[in-house]
Amino acid sequence: MGEYSTDAPLISNDDNAAAFEKKMPILKSTAKWILKGLMWVVFIIWISLMLLYPLEFMNKLLIQYMNTTSGSLFGLTGSILLAFSAPVLIIAFLSVIFLSITGEDEIQQKIALKPKFCLWTFPVLVDGPFGVVSAAEFIGILLVIAFIINGSAA
């Protein structure tokens, strides 16, 4: 009974805790790596589609795609919607698979060596019309106000 006291924490931060980590099977880690890679590839293709959209060769490809798919059930609007939203749906589907594979494996505790400034949690306005406003929210409010002022000046 002498080893347990009210001053000692119930959960220790010993180096012994690292010995109890679960080893992830190679198939599971490979599947996670492949899914992450596929999500990045789809995301990069989607962003490049957005960036290359104004170019002439991309317009020709898009017109050819629209002519091919315009006879479908949803018509021209559906084919354009599918071209620009399908990558988001693919990424969402792959992320659901990724999360079902990982389960509880991704829980990690990051130990900070020294206190750091967190933009999204640092309170800037405490007693105002919006309640407690963090620094990130305050920057967002300033950007919206600047957008409104810029829009009304034009």
PDB file of C-alpha atoms in Angstrom:
ATOM      1  CA  MET A   1       0.000   0.000   0.000  1.00  0.00           C
ATOM      2  CA  GLY A   2       3.040   2.224   0.356  1.00  0.00           C
ATOM      3  CA  GLU A   3       3.622   2.529  -3.394  1.00  0.00           C
ATOM      4  CA  TYR A   4       0.206   4.144  -4.003  1.00  0.00           C
ATOM      5  CA  SER A   5      -0.220   7.685  -2.760  1.00  0.00           C
ATOM      6  CA  THR A   6      -2.476  10.639  -3.369  1.00  0.00           C
ATOM      7  CA  ASP A   7       0.458  12.640  -4.738  1.00  0.00           C
ATOM      8  CA  ALA A   8       1.388  10.192  -7.505  1.00  0.00           C
ATOM      9  CA  PRO A   9      -0.547  10.354 -10.778  1.00  0.00           C
ATOM     10  CA  LEU A  10      -2.653   7.369 -11.771  1.00  0.00           C
ATOM     11  CA  ILE A  11      -1.349   7.446 -15.333  1.00  0.00           C
ATOM     12  CA  SER A  12       2.383   7.891 -15.571  1.00  0.00           C
ATOM     13  CA  ASN A  13       4.403   9.384 -18.406  1.00  0.00           C
ATOM     14  CA  ASP A  14       7.185   6.829 -18.052  1.00  0.00           C
ATOM     15  CA  ASP A  15       9.251   5.520 -20.883  1.00  0.00           C
ATOM     16  CA  ASN A  16       7.679   2.150 -20.088  1.00  0.00           C
ATOM     17  CA  ALA A  17       4.491   3.277 -21.831  1.00  0.00           C
ATOM     18  CA  ALA A  18       6.270   3.090 -25.184  1.00  0.00           C
ATOM     19  CA  ALA A  19       6.817  -0.627 -24.616  1.00  0.00           C
ATOM     20  CA  PHE A  20       3.052  -1.188 -24.638  1.00  0.00           C
ATOM     21  CA  GLU A  21       2.423   0.378 -28.058  1.00  0.00           C
ATOM     22  CA  LYS A  22       0.559  -1.812 -30.476  1.00  0.00           C
ATOM     23  CA  LYS A  23       2.419  -2.867 -33.570  1.00  0.00           C
ATOM     24  CA  MET A  24       0.384  -2.229 -36.702  1.00  0.00           C
ATOM     25  CA  PRO A  25       0.181  -5.110 -39.185  1.00  0.00           C
ATOM     26  CA  ILE A  26       2.031  -4.528 -42.449  1.00  0.00           C
ATOM     27  CA  LEU A  27      -1.134  -5.036 -44.525  1.00  0.00           C
ATOM     28  CA  LYS A  28      -3.011  -2.413 -42.529  1.00  0.00           C
ATOM     29  CA  SER A  29      -0.211   0.154 -42.760  1.00  0.00           C
ATOM     30  CA  THR A  30       0.190  -0.514 -46.496  1.00  0.00           C
ATOM     31  CA  ALA A  31      -3.543  -0.073 -47.077  1.00  0.00           C
ATOM     32  CA  LYS A  32      -3.485   3.196 -45.137  1.00  0.00           C
ATOM     33  CA  TRP A  33      -0.492   4.410 -47.154  1.00  0.00           C
ATOM     34  CA  ILE A  34      -2.160   3.489 -50.467  1.00  0.00           C
ATOM     35  CA  LEU A  35      -5.427   5.193 -49.486  1.00  0.00           C
ATOM     36  CA  LYS A  36      -3.592   8.360 -48.448  1.00  0.00           C
ATOM     37  CA  GLY A  37      -1.697   8.322 -51.737  1.00  0.00           C
ATOM     38  CA  LEU A  38      -4.896   7.846 -53.748  1.00  0.00           C
ATOM     39  CA  MET A  39      -6.564  10.719 -51.918  1.00  0.00           C
ATOM     40  CA  TRP A  40      -3.592  12.977 -52.662  1.00  0.00           C
ATOM     41  CA  VAL A  41      -3.563  11.964 -56.340  1.00  0.00           C
ATOM     42  CA  VAL A  42      -7.293  12.678 -56.710  1.00  0.00           C
ATOM     43  CA  PHE A  43      -6.884  15.995 -54.890  1.00  0.00           C
ATOM     44  CA  ILE A  44      -3.959  17.094 -57.086  1.00  0.00           C
ATOM     45  CA  ILE A  45      -5.839  16.114 -60.253  1.00  0.00           C
ATOM     46  CA  TRP A  46      -8.885  18.049 -59.043  1.00  0.00           C
ATOM     47  CA  ILE A  47      -6.840  21.171 -58.260  1.00  0.00           C
ATOM     48  CA  SER A  48      -5.028  20.939 -61.596  1.00  0.00           C
ATOM     49  CA  LEU A  49      -8.418  20.673 -63.323  1.00  0.00           C
ATOM     50  CA  MET A  50      -9.444  23.902 -61.614  1.00  0.00           C
ATOM     51  CA  LEU A  51      -6.191  25.655 -62.501  1.00  0.00           C
ATOM     52  CA  LEU A  52      -6.099  24.445 -66.114  1.00  0.00           C
ATOM     53  CA  TYR A  53      -9.802  25.127 -66.749  1.00  0.00           C
ATOM     54  CA  PRO A  54      -9.257  28.580 -68.359  1.00  0.00           C
ATOM     55  CA  LEU A  55      -6.748  27.231 -70.908  1.00  0.00           C
ATOM     56  CA  GLU A  56      -7.924  26.541 -74.461  1.00  0.00           C
ATOM     57  CA  PHE A  57      -6.920  22.872 -74.645  1.00  0.00           C
ATOM     58  CA  MET A  58      -8.795  22.208 -71.393  1.00  0.00           C
ATOM     59  CA  ASN A  59     -11.884  23.938 -72.779  1.00  0.00           C
ATOM     60  CA  LYS A  60     -11.699  21.657 -75.836  1.00  0.00           C
ATOM     61  CA  LEU A  61     -11.477  18.601 -73.579  1.00  0.00           C
ATOM     62  CA  LEU A  62     -14.378  19.853 -71.464  1.00  0.00           C
ATOM     63  CA  ILE A  63     -16.531  20.516 -74.550  1.00  0.00           C
ATOM     64  CA  GLN A  64     -15.722  17.018 -75.834  1.00  0.00           C
ATOM     65  CA  TYR A  65     -16.645  15.577 -72.416  1.00  0.00           C
ATOM     66  CA  MET A  66     -19.901  17.569 -72.326  1.00  0.00           C
ATOM     67  CA  ASN A  67     -20.846  16.435 -75.851  1.00  0.00           C
ATOM     68  CA  THR A  68     -20.199  12.840 -74.853  1.00  0.00           C
ATOM     69  CA  THR A  69     -22.214  12.965 -71.630  1.00  0.00           C
ATOM     70  CA  SER A  70     -24.942  15.479 -72.501  1.00  0.00           C
ATOM     71  CA  GLY A  71     -27.285  12.727 -73.688  1.00  0.00           C
ATOM     72  CA  SER A  72     -27.358  11.168 -70.232  1.00  0.00           C
ATOM     73  CA  LEU A  73     -30.168  11.401 -67.701  1.00  0.00           C
ATOM     74  CA  PHE A  74     -28.959  14.645 -66.105  1.00  0.00           C
ATOM     75  CA  GLY A  75     -27.951  16.426 -69.311  1.00  0.00           C
ATOM     76  CA  LEU A  76     -25.372  19.165 -69.621  1.00  0.00           C
ATOM     77  CA  THR A  77     -25.740  20.522 -66.083  1.00  0.00           C
ATOM     78  CA  GLY A  78     -25.290  17.080 -64.568  1.00  0.00           C
ATOM     79  CA  SER A  79     -22.151  16.376 -66.577  1.00  0.00           C
ATOM     80  CA  ILE A  80     -20.556  19.676 -65.517  1.00  0.00           C
ATOM     81  CA  LEU A  81     -21.551  19.052 -61.903  1.00  0.00           C
ATOM     82  CA  LEU A  82     -20.100  15.556 -62.097  1.00  0.00           C
ATOM     83  CA  ALA A  83     -16.826  16.800 -63.602  1.00  0.00           C
ATOM     84  CA  PHE A  84     -16.195  19.244 -60.780  1.00  0.00           C
ATOM     85  CA  SER A  85     -17.726  17.413 -57.806  1.00  0.00           C
ATOM     86  CA  ALA A  86     -16.786  13.793 -58.514  1.00  0.00           C
ATOM     87  CA  PRO A  87     -13.267  14.199 -57.059  1.00  0.00           C
ATOM     88  CA  VAL A  88     -14.765  15.455 -53.792  1.00  0.00           C
ATOM     89  CA  LEU A  89     -17.048  12.426 -53.645  1.00  0.00           C
ATOM     90  CA  ILE A  90     -14.136  10.095 -54.431  1.00  0.00           C
ATOM     91  CA  ILE A  91     -12.020  11.657 -51.674  1.00  0.00           C
ATOM     92  CA  ALA A  92     -14.946  11.352 -49.232  1.00  0.00           C
ATOM     93  CA  PHE A  93     -15.444   7.682 -50.123  1.00  0.00           C
ATOM     94  CA  LEU A  94     -11.721   6.926 -49.762  1.00  0.00           C
ATOM     95  CA  SER A  95     -11.584   8.766 -46.433  1.00  0.00           C
ATOM     96  CA  VAL A  96     -14.482   6.700 -45.062  1.00  0.00           C
ATOM     97  CA  ILE A  97     -12.569   3.550 -45.994  1.00  0.00           C
ATOM     98  CA  PHE A  98      -9.406   5.015 -44.449  1.00  0.00           C
ATOM     99  CA  LEU A  99     -11.188   5.842 -41.187  1.00  0.00           C
ATOM    100  CA  SER A 100     -12.775   2.401 -40.998  1.00  0.00           C
ATOM    101  CA  ILE A 101      -9.350   0.804 -41.432  1.00  0.00           C
ATOM    102  CA  THR A 102      -7.588   2.981 -38.864  1.00  0.00           C
ATOM    103  CA  GLY A 103     -10.216   2.722 -36.141  1.00  0.00           C
ATOM    104  CA  GLU A 104      -8.613   3.768 -32.854  1.00  0.00           C
ATOM    105  CA  ASP A 105      -5.018   3.671 -34.119  1.00  0.00           C
ATOM    106  CA  GLU A 106      -4.719   7.389 -34.839  1.00  0.00           C
ATOM    107  CA  ILE A 107      -5.082   8.597 -31.252  1.00  0.00           C
ATOM    108  CA  GLN A 108      -1.804  10.267 -30.334  1.00  0.00           C
ATOM    109  CA  GLN A 109      -0.907  12.643 -27.568  1.00  0.00           C
ATOM    110  CA  LYS A 110       1.526  15.399 -28.444  1.00  0.00           C
ATOM    111  CA  ILE A 111       3.586  16.587 -25.522  1.00  0.00           C
ATOM    112  CA  ALA A 112       4.503  20.257 -25.836  1.00  0.00           C
ATOM    113  CA  LEU A 113       7.922  21.248 -24.572  1.00  0.00           C
ATOM    114  CA  LYS A 114       6.933  24.870 -24.027  1.00  0.00           C
ATOM    115  CA  PRO A 115       3.683  26.816 -24.299  1.00  0.00           C
ATOM    116  CA  LYS A 116       2.907  27.944 -27.839  1.00  0.00           C
ATOM    117  CA  PHE A 117       0.615  30.547 -29.356  1.00  0.00           C
ATOM    118  CA  CYS A 118      -2.394  28.804 -30.919  1.00  0.00           C
ATOM    119  CA  LEU A 119      -4.163  31.112 -33.343  1.00  0.00           C
ATOM    120  CA  TRP A 120      -7.437  29.173 -33.341  1.00  0.00           C
ATOM    121  CA  THR A 121      -7.771  29.010 -29.531  1.00  0.00           C
ATOM    122  CA  PHE A 122      -6.160  32.244 -28.337  1.00  0.00           C
ATOM    123  CA  PRO A 123      -8.980  34.532 -27.104  1.00  0.00           C
ATOM    124  CA  VAL A 124      -8.780  38.076 -28.474  1.00  0.00           C
ATOM    125  CA  LEU A 125     -12.186  39.509 -27.554  1.00  0.00           C
ATOM    126  CA  VAL A 126     -13.643  38.095 -24.379  1.00  0.00           C
ATOM    127  CA  ASP A 127     -16.610  40.315 -23.596  1.00  0.00           C
ATOM    128  CA  GLY A 128     -18.075  41.459 -26.890  1.00  0.00           C
ATOM    129  CA  PRO A 129     -21.188  41.077 -29.041  1.00  0.00           C
ATOM    130  CA  PHE A 130     -19.918  37.755 -30.441  1.00  0.00           C
ATOM    131  CA  GLY A 131     -18.931  36.288 -27.066  1.00  0.00           C
ATOM    132  CA  VAL A 132     -15.412  34.865 -26.811  1.00  0.00           C
ATOM    133  CA  VAL A 133     -13.691  35.419 -30.153  1.00  0.00           C
ATOM    134  CA  SER A 134     -10.446  33.623 -30.942  1.00  0.00           C
ATOM    135  CA  ALA A 135      -7.674  35.149 -33.027  1.00  0.00           C
ATOM    136  CA  ALA A 136      -8.607  33.098 -36.107  1.00  0.00           C
ATOM    137  CA  GLU A 137     -12.269  34.120 -35.840  1.00  0.00           C
ATOM    138  CA  PHE A 138     -11.212  37.745 -35.385  1.00  0.00           C
ATOM    139  CA  ILE A 139      -9.116  37.572 -38.562  1.00  0.00           C
ATOM    140  CA  GLY A 140     -12.138  36.093 -40.361  1.00  0.00           C
ATOM    141  CA  ILE A 141     -14.378  38.900 -39.104  1.00  0.00           C
ATOM    142  CA  LEU A 142     -11.838  41.484 -40.297  1.00  0.00           C
ATOM    143  CA  LEU A 143     -11.665  39.811 -43.727  1.00  0.00           C
ATOM    144  CA  VAL A 144     -15.471  39.857 -44.073  1.00  0.00           C
ATOM    145  CA  ILE A 145     -15.563  43.540 -43.095  1.00  0.00           C
ATOM    146  CA  ALA A 146     -12.783  44.310 -45.607  1.00  0.00           C
ATOM    147  CA  PHE A 147     -14.702  42.385 -48.297  1.00  0.00           C
ATOM    148  CA  ILE A 148     -17.887  44.351 -47.566  1.00  0.00           C
ATOM    149  CA  ILE A 149     -16.025  47.675 -47.624  1.00  0.00           C
ATOM    150  CA  ASN A 150     -14.270  46.729 -50.863  1.00  0.00           C
ATOM    151  CA  GLY A 151     -17.567  45.633 -52.437  1.00  0.00           C
ATOM    152  CA  SER A 152     -19.391  48.797 -51.452  1.00  0.00           C
ATOM    153  CA  ALA A 153     -16.561  51.013 -52.739  1.00  0.00           C
ATOM    154  CA  ALA A 154     -16.686  49.462 -56.215  1.00  0.00           C
TER     155      ALA A 154
END
